[in-house]
Amino acid sequence: MSLLDHSFGKRQAEGRRAQPAPRQPLDLRRFLPRREPALSPAIAFLPAYGISPDKLMQAMAQAHQAAIRPEAALMAAGFVSEKEYYRALARHLGLAFIDEPVELAREASFPKHMLACAAPLAERPDEPLWLLAPHGQLLDDLLTLHRRGLLPRERYAITTPRQLAGNMFAQRAGKIAHAASHDLQERFGEELSAVSAGGWATLAVFGALAAATFAAWLSGGFAWLIASFVFGLLMAGGIVVRLFATAASCEARPETEAPVLRDDELPVYSIVVALYREANVAADLVAALNRIDYPAGKLDIQLVVEAEDRATLAALERLNLPARYRITVAPDGQPRTKPRALNIALAGARGSLICIFDAEDIPETTQLREAASRFAAAPANTACLQGRLAIDNTGDGWLVRCFAI
């Protein structure tokens, strides 16, 4: 190619580059008013009952971010109380709203019907047959039947989840208390239950030891020395085991960082706190739980109180707890222990992960997020994670300092 040809070709290329870009077709849609995303049917009816559309849109955004139901996000954000939401739902559906104790049918069972959010009512003339505290698919089905004019209004009444649970616990107290203490034994046999652990064999061993100790004490001298030596060995064995456990816990372990889960990936987390004569710390406990960094709509918090502990129950009720909290009154029964109270709460837990705190605990704010991430990265057979316990009230007494050690 000659120099002239090269120069002409260069000018042609520059000319092509200098040409204006072809015009894009005019898009008139950008001049039209911007359409807001449609509200979910689960909350779309609420403006008619005084709930601000702005709050509903905020709840929709939070529900999308955390992958939860819009009505759950609405109540978790405090834009509407549980009672206000279900009262408005009842009016929208044209159903009766029941916010007081009502008799359930004999076939209503715990926890089956409580978890289903629907319990059969005792049959009475011209009265509803089912008491509903709907959410999820049941709520969507009711709204769909209402839109199509197919909802049999004479069959159903609406209540809140708290009132439905209250009716169940009040009317099935004996069965709930029995299941909490004996369900494991009845379902899996005595080998997995402590109810009858040991039996006559245990009594015989302890009886023989007591008799031998008493005889050694009476005889004095060498026999008493032998008995003291045997019991000393038993005590020393326990101490040695604890020392080895302490040493093992102090070994340096490589920390494996679990991938952090986004809000929409986090599971529903149930928190269970068993309280007994804890009225003085109830407000501090709730304040600590409120500081937990976790999507509020994905928290299911059960505060379990013994039926006779009226002071603690009154202290919790004065706090006007939001919808993510449930106060579970454990029916009177024996043994009155924390494991029994936890059994009662476990039956009604809605989360795929469960955390247990004590009333005086102050949880680390990010603890549940870290636990959920570690569970997601751990092998499928991982059943439990133990959080670090930091005792910071060592000035309260000698026993607390022993726990700290």
PDB file of N, CA, C and O in Angstrom, residues 193-256:
ATOM      1  N   SER A 193     -34.956 -42.157  79.327  1.00  0.00           N
ATOM      2  CA  SER A 193     -35.609 -41.252  80.266  1.00  0.00           C
ATOM      3  C   SER A 193     -34.997 -41.399  81.647  1.00  0.00           C
ATOM      4  O   SER A 193     -34.610 -42.482  82.062  1.00  0.00           O
ATOM      5  N   ALA A 194     -34.946 -40.263  82.371  1.00  0.00           N
ATOM      6  CA  ALA A 194     -34.406 -40.274  83.727  1.00  0.00           C
ATOM      7  C   ALA A 194     -35.490 -40.494  84.771  1.00  0.00           C
ATOM      8  O   ALA A 194     -35.203 -40.503  85.963  1.00  0.00           O
ATOM      9  N   VAL A 195     -36.735 -40.671  84.333  1.00  0.00           N
ATOM     10  CA  VAL A 195     -37.833 -40.809  85.294  1.00  0.00           C
ATOM     11  C   VAL A 195     -37.625 -42.005  86.195  1.00  0.00           C
ATOM     12  O   VAL A 195     -37.808 -41.945  87.415  1.00  0.00           O
ATOM     13  N   SER A 196     -37.221 -43.118  85.583  1.00  0.00           N
ATOM     14  CA  SER A 196     -37.049 -44.338  86.368  1.00  0.00           C
ATOM     15  C   SER A 196     -35.607 -44.832  86.328  1.00  0.00           C
ATOM     16  O   SER A 196     -35.353 -46.014  86.427  1.00  0.00           O
ATOM     17  N   ALA A 197     -34.672 -43.881  86.108  1.00  0.00           N
ATOM     18  CA  ALA A 197     -33.270 -44.279  85.951  1.00  0.00           C
ATOM     19  C   ALA A 197     -32.762 -44.992  87.213  1.00  0.00           C
ATOM     20  O   ALA A 197     -32.941 -44.523  88.322  1.00  0.00           O
ATOM     21  N   GLY A 198     -32.125 -46.114  86.993  1.00  0.00           N
ATOM     22  CA  GLY A 198     -31.511 -46.822  88.106  1.00  0.00           C
ATOM     23  C   GLY A 198     -32.437 -47.804  88.790  1.00  0.00           C
ATOM     24  O   GLY A 198     -32.122 -48.973  88.943  1.00  0.00           O
ATOM     25  N   GLY A 199     -33.581 -47.329  89.221  1.00  0.00           N
ATOM     26  CA  GLY A 199     -34.550 -48.196  89.881  1.00  0.00           C
ATOM     27  C   GLY A 199     -33.995 -48.810  91.142  1.00  0.00           C
ATOM     28  O   GLY A 199     -33.241 -48.191  91.905  1.00  0.00           O
ATOM     29  N   TRP A 200     -34.373 -50.089  91.386  1.00  0.00           N
ATOM     30  CA  TRP A 200     -33.976 -50.787  92.608  1.00  0.00           C
ATOM     31  C   TRP A 200     -32.477 -51.016  92.683  1.00  0.00           C
ATOM     32  O   TRP A 200     -31.879 -51.003  93.766  1.00  0.00           O
ATOM     33  N   ALA A 201     -31.836 -51.195  91.537  1.00  0.00           N
ATOM     34  CA  ALA A 201     -30.384 -51.412  91.547  1.00  0.00           C
ATOM     35  C   ALA A 201     -29.654 -50.197  92.113  1.00  0.00           C
ATOM     36  O   ALA A 201     -28.729 -50.320  92.935  1.00  0.00           O
ATOM     37  N   THR A 202     -30.071 -48.992  91.680  1.00  0.00           N
ATOM     38  CA  THR A 202     -29.443 -47.770  92.184  1.00  0.00           C
ATOM     39  C   THR A 202     -29.669 -47.621  93.679  1.00  0.00           C
ATOM     40  O   THR A 202     -28.757 -47.275  94.443  1.00  0.00           O
ATOM     41  N   LEU A 203     -30.907 -47.882  94.099  1.00  0.00           N
ATOM     42  CA  LEU A 203     -31.215 -47.790  95.528  1.00  0.00           C
ATOM     43  C   LEU A 203     -30.373 -48.776  96.340  1.00  0.00           C
ATOM     44  O   LEU A 203     -29.886 -48.452  97.443  1.00  0.00           O
ATOM     45  N   ALA A 204     -30.183 -49.995  95.798  1.00  0.00           N
ATOM     46  CA  ALA A 204     -29.397 -51.001  96.513  1.00  0.00           C
ATOM     47  C   ALA A 204     -27.943 -50.563  96.656  1.00  0.00           C
ATOM     48  O   ALA A 204     -27.329 -50.714  97.720  1.00  0.00           O
ATOM     49  N   VAL A 205     -27.359 -49.994  95.587  1.00  0.00           N
ATOM     50  CA  VAL A 205     -25.961 -49.558  95.638  1.00  0.00           C
ATOM     51  C   VAL A 205     -25.788 -48.441  96.654  1.00  0.00           C
ATOM     52  O   VAL A 205     -24.873 -48.467  97.498  1.00  0.00           O
ATOM     53  N   PHE A 206     -26.675 -47.425  96.554  1.00  0.00           N
ATOM     54  CA  PHE A 206     -26.549 -46.310  97.496  1.00  0.00           C
ATOM     55  C   PHE A 206     -26.824 -46.765  98.931  1.00  0.00           C
ATOM     56  O   PHE A 206     -26.207 -46.269  99.880  1.00  0.00           O
ATOM     57  N   GLY A 207     -27.749 -47.710  99.093  1.00  0.00           N
ATOM     58  CA  GLY A 207     -28.017 -48.238 100.426  1.00  0.00           C
ATOM     59  C   GLY A 207     -26.811 -48.945 100.998  1.00  0.00           C
ATOM     60  O   GLY A 207     -26.463 -48.777 102.179  1.00  0.00           O
ATOM     61  N   ALA A 208     -26.148 -49.762 100.148  1.00  0.00           N
ATOM     62  CA  ALA A 208     -24.959 -50.479 100.601  1.00  0.00           C
ATOM     63  C   ALA A 208     -23.829 -49.517 100.964  1.00  0.00           C
ATOM     64  O   ALA A 208     -23.139 -49.692 101.976  1.00  0.00           O
ATOM     65  N   LEU A 209     -23.633 -48.473 100.154  1.00  0.00           N
ATOM     66  CA  LEU A 209     -22.599 -47.490 100.451  1.00  0.00           C
ATOM     67  C   LEU A 209     -22.890 -46.756 101.750  1.00  0.00           C
ATOM     68  O   LEU A 209     -21.990 -46.522 102.576  1.00  0.00           O
ATOM     69  N   ALA A 210     -24.147 -46.388 101.930  1.00  0.00           N
ATOM     70  CA  ALA A 210     -24.507 -45.681 103.156  1.00  0.00           C
ATOM     71  C   ALA A 210     -24.286 -46.577 104.380  1.00  0.00           C
ATOM     72  O   ALA A 210     -23.769 -46.131 105.416  1.00  0.00           O
ATOM     73  N   ALA A 211     -24.705 -47.859 104.246  1.00  0.00           N
ATOM     74  CA  ALA A 211     -24.529 -48.787 105.364  1.00  0.00           C
ATOM     75  C   ALA A 211     -23.053 -49.004 105.673  1.00  0.00           C
ATOM     76  O   ALA A 211     -22.633 -49.029 106.843  1.00  0.00           O
ATOM     77  N   ALA A 212     -22.226 -49.147 104.615  1.00  0.00           N
ATOM     78  CA  ALA A 212     -20.796 -49.362 104.830  1.00  0.00           C
ATOM     79  C   ALA A 212     -20.146 -48.152 105.485  1.00  0.00           C
ATOM     80  O   ALA A 212     -19.299 -48.277 106.379  1.00  0.00           O
ATOM     81  N   THR A 213     -20.564 -46.951 105.036  1.00  0.00           N
ATOM     82  CA  THR A 213     -20.010 -45.727 105.635  1.00  0.00           C
ATOM     83  C   THR A 213     -20.390 -45.617 107.105  1.00  0.00           C
ATOM     84  O   THR A 213     -19.561 -45.265 107.957  1.00  0.00           O
ATOM     85  N   PHE A 214     -21.657 -45.904 107.396  1.00  0.00           N
ATOM     86  CA  PHE A 214     -22.125 -45.823 108.783  1.00  0.00           C
ATOM     87  C   PHE A 214     -21.384 -46.837 109.660  1.00  0.00           C
ATOM     88  O   PHE A 214     -20.971 -46.537 110.782  1.00  0.00           O
ATOM     89  N   ALA A 215     -21.184 -48.075 109.135  1.00  0.00           N
ATOM     90  CA  ALA A 215     -20.472 -49.103 109.889  1.00  0.00           C
ATOM     91  C   ALA A 215     -19.019 -48.709 110.128  1.00  0.00           C
ATOM     92  O   ALA A 215     -18.462 -48.916 111.209  1.00  0.00           O
ATOM     93  N   ALA A 216     -18.398 -48.102 109.090  1.00  0.00           N
ATOM     94  CA  ALA A 216     -17.011 -47.665 109.246  1.00  0.00           C
ATOM     95  C   ALA A 216     -16.900 -46.579 110.301  1.00  0.00           C
ATOM     96  O   ALA A 216     -15.950 -46.539 111.096  1.00  0.00           O
ATOM     97  N   TRP A 217     -17.874 -45.679 110.291  1.00  0.00           N
ATOM     98  CA  TRP A 217     -17.855 -44.597 111.282  1.00  0.00           C
ATOM     99  C   TRP A 217     -18.007 -45.140 112.708  1.00  0.00           C
ATOM    100  O   TRP A 217     -17.362 -44.671 113.635  1.00  0.00           O
ATOM    101  N   LEU A 218     -18.884 -46.159 112.849  1.00  0.00           N
ATOM    102  CA  LEU A 218     -19.093 -46.746 114.168  1.00  0.00           C
ATOM    103  C   LEU A 218     -17.847 -47.484 114.651  1.00  0.00           C
ATOM    104  O   LEU A 218     -17.456 -47.392 115.810  1.00  0.00           O
ATOM    105  N   SER A 219     -17.224 -48.228 113.730  1.00  0.00           N
ATOM    106  CA  SER A 219     -16.072 -49.044 114.126  1.00  0.00           C
ATOM    107  C   SER A 219     -14.817 -48.197 114.327  1.00  0.00           C
ATOM    108  O   SER A 219     -13.941 -48.530 115.134  1.00  0.00           O
ATOM    109  N   GLY A 220     -14.726 -47.082 113.575  1.00  0.00           N
ATOM    110  CA  GLY A 220     -13.564 -46.205 113.708  1.00  0.00           C
ATOM    111  C   GLY A 220     -12.306 -46.871 113.199  1.00  0.00           C
ATOM    112  O   GLY A 220     -12.330 -47.938 112.567  1.00  0.00           O
ATOM    113  N   GLY A 221     -11.185 -46.269 113.443  1.00  0.00           N
ATOM    114  CA  GLY A 221      -9.898 -46.863 113.107  1.00  0.00           C
ATOM    115  C   GLY A 221      -9.712 -47.105 111.622  1.00  0.00           C
ATOM    116  O   GLY A 221      -9.993 -46.264 110.775  1.00  0.00           O
ATOM    117  N   PHE A 222      -9.229 -48.324 111.309  1.00  0.00           N
ATOM    118  CA  PHE A 222      -8.831 -48.662 109.955  1.00  0.00           C
ATOM    119  C   PHE A 222     -10.014 -48.638 108.977  1.00  0.00           C
ATOM    120  O   PHE A 222      -9.877 -48.197 107.834  1.00  0.00           O
ATOM    121  N   ALA A 223     -11.184 -49.148 109.398  1.00  0.00           N
ATOM    122  CA  ALA A 223     -12.351 -49.176 108.504  1.00  0.00           C
ATOM    123  C   ALA A 223     -12.736 -47.764 108.072  1.00  0.00           C
ATOM    124  O   ALA A 223     -13.045 -47.500 106.892  1.00  0.00           O
ATOM    125  N   TRP A 224     -12.703 -46.830 108.997  1.00  0.00           N
ATOM    126  CA  TRP A 224     -13.036 -45.444 108.646  1.00  0.00           C
ATOM    127  C   TRP A 224     -11.982 -44.850 107.718  1.00  0.00           C
ATOM    128  O   TRP A 224     -12.303 -44.075 106.800  1.00  0.00           O
ATOM    129  N   LEU A 225     -10.736 -45.239 107.885  1.00  0.00           N
ATOM    130  CA  LEU A 225      -9.673 -44.780 107.004  1.00  0.00           C
ATOM    131  C   LEU A 225      -9.891 -45.285 105.576  1.00  0.00           C
ATOM    132  O   LEU A 225      -9.726 -44.536 104.604  1.00  0.00           O
ATOM    133  N   ILE A 226     -10.294 -46.555 105.444  1.00  0.00           N
ATOM    134  CA  ILE A 226     -10.552 -47.128 104.125  1.00  0.00           C
ATOM    135  C   ILE A 226     -11.719 -46.395 103.452  1.00  0.00           C
ATOM    136  O   ILE A 226     -11.681 -46.041 102.261  1.00  0.00           O
ATOM    137  N   ALA A 227     -12.795 -46.168 104.222  1.00  0.00           N
ATOM    138  CA  ALA A 227     -13.955 -45.486 103.646  1.00  0.00           C
ATOM    139  C   ALA A 227     -13.577 -44.082 103.185  1.00  0.00           C
ATOM    140  O   ALA A 227     -13.986 -43.626 102.097  1.00  0.00           O
ATOM    141  N   SER A 228     -12.788 -43.388 103.995  1.00  0.00           N
ATOM    142  CA  SER A 228     -12.368 -42.042 103.614  1.00  0.00           C
ATOM    143  C   SER A 228     -11.506 -42.074 102.360  1.00  0.00           C
ATOM    144  O   SER A 228     -11.624 -41.209 101.474  1.00  0.00           O
ATOM    145  N   PHE A 229     -10.667 -43.104 102.243  1.00  0.00           N
ATOM    146  CA  PHE A 229      -9.811 -43.236 101.071  1.00  0.00           C
ATOM    147  C   PHE A 229     -10.651 -43.471  99.802  1.00  0.00           C
ATOM    148  O   PHE A 229     -10.395 -42.867  98.745  1.00  0.00           O
ATOM    149  N   VAL A 230     -11.666 -44.323  99.890  1.00  0.00           N
ATOM    150  CA  VAL A 230     -12.510 -44.621  98.727  1.00  0.00           C
ATOM    151  C   VAL A 230     -13.248 -43.360  98.265  1.00  0.00           C
ATOM    152  O   VAL A 230     -13.276 -43.024  97.073  1.00  0.00           O
ATOM    153  N   PHE A 231     -13.854 -42.651  99.232  1.00  0.00           N
ATOM    154  CA  PHE A 231     -14.577 -41.437  98.847  1.00  0.00           C
ATOM    155  C   PHE A 231     -13.607 -40.364  98.339  1.00  0.00           C
ATOM    156  O   PHE A 231     -13.950 -39.578  97.454  1.00  0.00           O
ATOM    157  N   GLY A 232     -12.403 -40.341  98.874  1.00  0.00           N
ATOM    158  CA  GLY A 232     -11.405 -39.401  98.377  1.00  0.00           C
ATOM    159  C   GLY A 232     -11.034 -39.680  96.940  1.00  0.00           C
ATOM    160  O   GLY A 232     -10.848 -38.762  96.133  1.00  0.00           O
ATOM    161  N   LEU A 233     -10.917 -40.985  96.579  1.00  0.00           N
ATOM    162  CA  LEU A 233     -10.632 -41.350  95.190  1.00  0.00           C
ATOM    163  C   LEU A 233     -11.749 -40.881  94.249  1.00  0.00           C
ATOM    164  O   LEU A 233     -11.489 -40.400  93.145  1.00  0.00           O
ATOM    165  N   LEU A 234     -12.984 -41.081  94.690  1.00  0.00           N
ATOM    166  CA  LEU A 234     -14.107 -40.643  93.861  1.00  0.00           C
ATOM    167  C   LEU A 234     -14.066 -39.133  93.629  1.00  0.00           C
ATOM    168  O   LEU A 234     -14.263 -38.642  92.513  1.00  0.00           O
ATOM    169  N   MET A 235     -13.815 -38.380  94.688  1.00  0.00           N
ATOM    170  CA  MET A 235     -13.722 -36.928  94.551  1.00  0.00           C
ATOM    171  C   MET A 235     -12.549 -36.534  93.652  1.00  0.00           C
ATOM    172  O   MET A 235     -12.664 -35.666  92.787  1.00  0.00           O
ATOM    173  N   ALA A 236     -11.411 -37.203  93.839  1.00  0.00           N
ATOM    174  CA  ALA A 236     -10.231 -36.881  93.036  1.00  0.00           C
ATOM    175  C   ALA A 236     -10.475 -37.188  91.563  1.00  0.00           C
ATOM    176  O   ALA A 236     -10.012 -36.457  90.677  1.00  0.00           O
ATOM    177  N   GLY A 237     -11.215 -38.287  91.285  1.00  0.00           N
ATOM    178  CA  GLY A 237     -11.518 -38.622  89.898  1.00  0.00           C
ATOM    179  C   GLY A 237     -12.294 -37.517  89.205  1.00  0.00           C
ATOM    180  O   GLY A 237     -12.000 -37.135  88.061  1.00  0.00           O
ATOM    181  N   GLY A 238     -13.299 -36.987  89.908  1.00  0.00           N
ATOM    182  CA  GLY A 238     -14.060 -35.881  89.331  1.00  0.00           C
ATOM    183  C   GLY A 238     -13.204 -34.654  89.087  1.00  0.00           C
ATOM    184  O   GLY A 238     -13.327 -33.980  88.059  1.00  0.00           O
ATOM    185  N   ILE A 239     -12.305 -34.356  90.027  1.00  0.00           N
ATOM    186  CA  ILE A 239     -11.432 -33.192  89.879  1.00  0.00           C
ATOM    187  C   ILE A 239     -10.493 -33.371  88.689  1.00  0.00           C
ATOM    188  O   ILE A 239     -10.272 -32.449  87.893  1.00  0.00           O
ATOM    189  N   VAL A 240      -9.937 -34.570  88.531  1.00  0.00           N
ATOM    190  CA  VAL A 240      -9.011 -34.831  87.423  1.00  0.00           C
ATOM    191  C   VAL A 240      -9.708 -34.665  86.078  1.00  0.00           C
ATOM    192  O   VAL A 240      -9.163 -34.067  85.135  1.00  0.00           O
ATOM    193  N   VAL A 241     -10.928 -35.202  85.966  1.00  0.00           N
ATOM    194  CA  VAL A 241     -11.686 -35.050  84.711  1.00  0.00           C
ATOM    195  C   VAL A 241     -11.869 -33.578  84.387  1.00  0.00           C
ATOM    196  O   VAL A 241     -11.692 -33.140  83.232  1.00  0.00           O
ATOM    197  N   ARG A 242     -12.229 -32.774  85.378  1.00  0.00           N
ATOM    198  CA  ARG A 242     -12.443 -31.351  85.133  1.00  0.00           C
ATOM    199  C   ARG A 242     -11.146 -30.634  84.758  1.00  0.00           C
ATOM    200  O   ARG A 242     -11.134 -29.724  83.923  1.00  0.00           O
ATOM    201  N   LEU A 243     -10.041 -31.036  85.368  1.00  0.00           N
ATOM    202  CA  LEU A 243      -8.765 -30.425  85.023  1.00  0.00           C
ATOM    203  C   LEU A 243      -8.380 -30.717  83.578  1.00  0.00           C
ATOM    204  O   LEU A 243      -7.891 -29.838  82.864  1.00  0.00           O
ATOM    205  N   PHE A 244      -8.597 -31.960  83.134  1.00  0.00           N
ATOM    206  CA  PHE A 244      -8.299 -32.300  81.748  1.00  0.00           C
ATOM    207  C   PHE A 244      -9.208 -31.526  80.789  1.00  0.00           C
ATOM    208  O   PHE A 244      -8.788 -31.076  79.723  1.00  0.00           O
ATOM    209  N   ALA A 245     -10.488 -31.396  81.169  1.00  0.00           N
ATOM    210  CA  ALA A 245     -11.418 -30.632  80.328  1.00  0.00           C
ATOM    211  C   ALA A 245     -10.975 -29.172  80.237  1.00  0.00           C
ATOM    212  O   ALA A 245     -11.043 -28.549  79.169  1.00  0.00           O
ATOM    213  N   THR A 246     -10.516 -28.607  81.356  1.00  0.00           N
ATOM    214  CA  THR A 246     -10.030 -27.226  81.352  1.00  0.00           C
ATOM    215  C   THR A 246      -8.814 -27.077  80.455  1.00  0.00           C
ATOM    216  O   THR A 246      -8.700 -26.130  79.670  1.00  0.00           O
ATOM    217  N   ALA A 247      -7.880 -28.020  80.560  1.00  0.00           N
ATOM    218  CA  ALA A 247      -6.677 -27.955  79.731  1.00  0.00           C
ATOM    219  C   ALA A 247      -7.020 -28.063  78.252  1.00  0.00           C
ATOM    220  O   ALA A 247      -6.463 -27.350  77.408  1.00  0.00           O
ATOM    221  N   ALA A 248      -7.945 -28.969  77.942  1.00  0.00           N
ATOM    222  CA  ALA A 248      -8.330 -29.142  76.536  1.00  0.00           C
ATOM    223  C   ALA A 248      -8.982 -27.883  75.986  1.00  0.00           C
ATOM    224  O   ALA A 248      -8.787 -27.528  74.815  1.00  0.00           O
ATOM    225  N   SER A 249      -9.758 -27.194  76.818  1.00  0.00           N
ATOM    226  CA  SER A 249     -10.441 -25.991  76.339  1.00  0.00           C
ATOM    227  C   SER A 249      -9.485 -24.836  76.131  1.00  0.00           C
ATOM    228  O   SER A 249      -9.825 -23.860  75.452  1.00  0.00           O
ATOM    229  N   CYS A 250      -8.299 -24.901  76.705  1.00  0.00           N
ATOM    230  CA  CYS A 250      -7.319 -23.821  76.564  1.00  0.00           C
ATOM    231  C   CYS A 250      -6.411 -24.011  75.354  1.00  0.00           C
ATOM    232  O   CYS A 250      -5.605 -23.129  75.043  1.00  0.00           O
ATOM    233  N   GLU A 251      -6.494 -25.149  74.681  1.00  0.00           N
ATOM    234  CA  GLU A 251      -5.653 -25.393  73.517  1.00  0.00           C
ATOM    235  C   GLU A 251      -6.036 -24.451  72.383  1.00  0.00           C
ATOM    236  O   GLU A 251      -7.215 -24.190  72.150  1.00  0.00           O
ATOM    237  N   ALA A 252      -5.041 -23.958  71.688  1.00  0.00           N
ATOM    238  CA  ALA A 252      -5.295 -23.070  70.556  1.00  0.00           C
ATOM    239  C   ALA A 252      -5.879 -23.873  69.405  1.00  0.00           C
ATOM    240  O   ALA A 252      -5.370 -24.924  69.035  1.00  0.00           O
ATOM    241  N   ARG A 253      -6.959 -23.369  68.851  1.00  0.00           N
ATOM    242  CA  ARG A 253      -7.601 -24.025  67.708  1.00  0.00           C
ATOM    243  C   ARG A 253      -7.701 -23.034  66.563  1.00  0.00           C
ATOM    244  O   ARG A 253      -7.984 -21.854  66.786  1.00  0.00           O
ATOM    245  N   PRO A 254      -7.480 -23.490  65.339  1.00  0.00           N
ATOM    246  CA  PRO A 254      -7.625 -22.564  64.209  1.00  0.00           C
ATOM    247  C   PRO A 254      -9.096 -22.149  64.062  1.00  0.00           C
ATOM    248  O   PRO A 254      -9.995 -22.992  64.044  1.00  0.00           O
ATOM    249  N   GLU A 255      -9.313 -20.849  64.016  1.00  0.00           N
ATOM    250  CA  GLU A 255     -10.670 -20.340  63.856  1.00  0.00           C
ATOM    251  C   GLU A 255     -11.062 -20.409  62.385  1.00  0.00           C
ATOM    252  O   GLU A 255     -10.407 -19.834  61.520  1.00  0.00           O
ATOM    253  N   THR A 256     -12.115 -21.115  62.082  1.00  0.00           N
ATOM    254  CA  THR A 256     -12.617 -21.208  60.717  1.00  0.00           C
ATOM    255  C   THR A 256     -13.754 -20.210  60.556  1.00  0.00           C
ATOM    256  O   THR A 256     -14.764 -20.278  61.254  1.00  0.00           O
TER     257      THR A 256
END
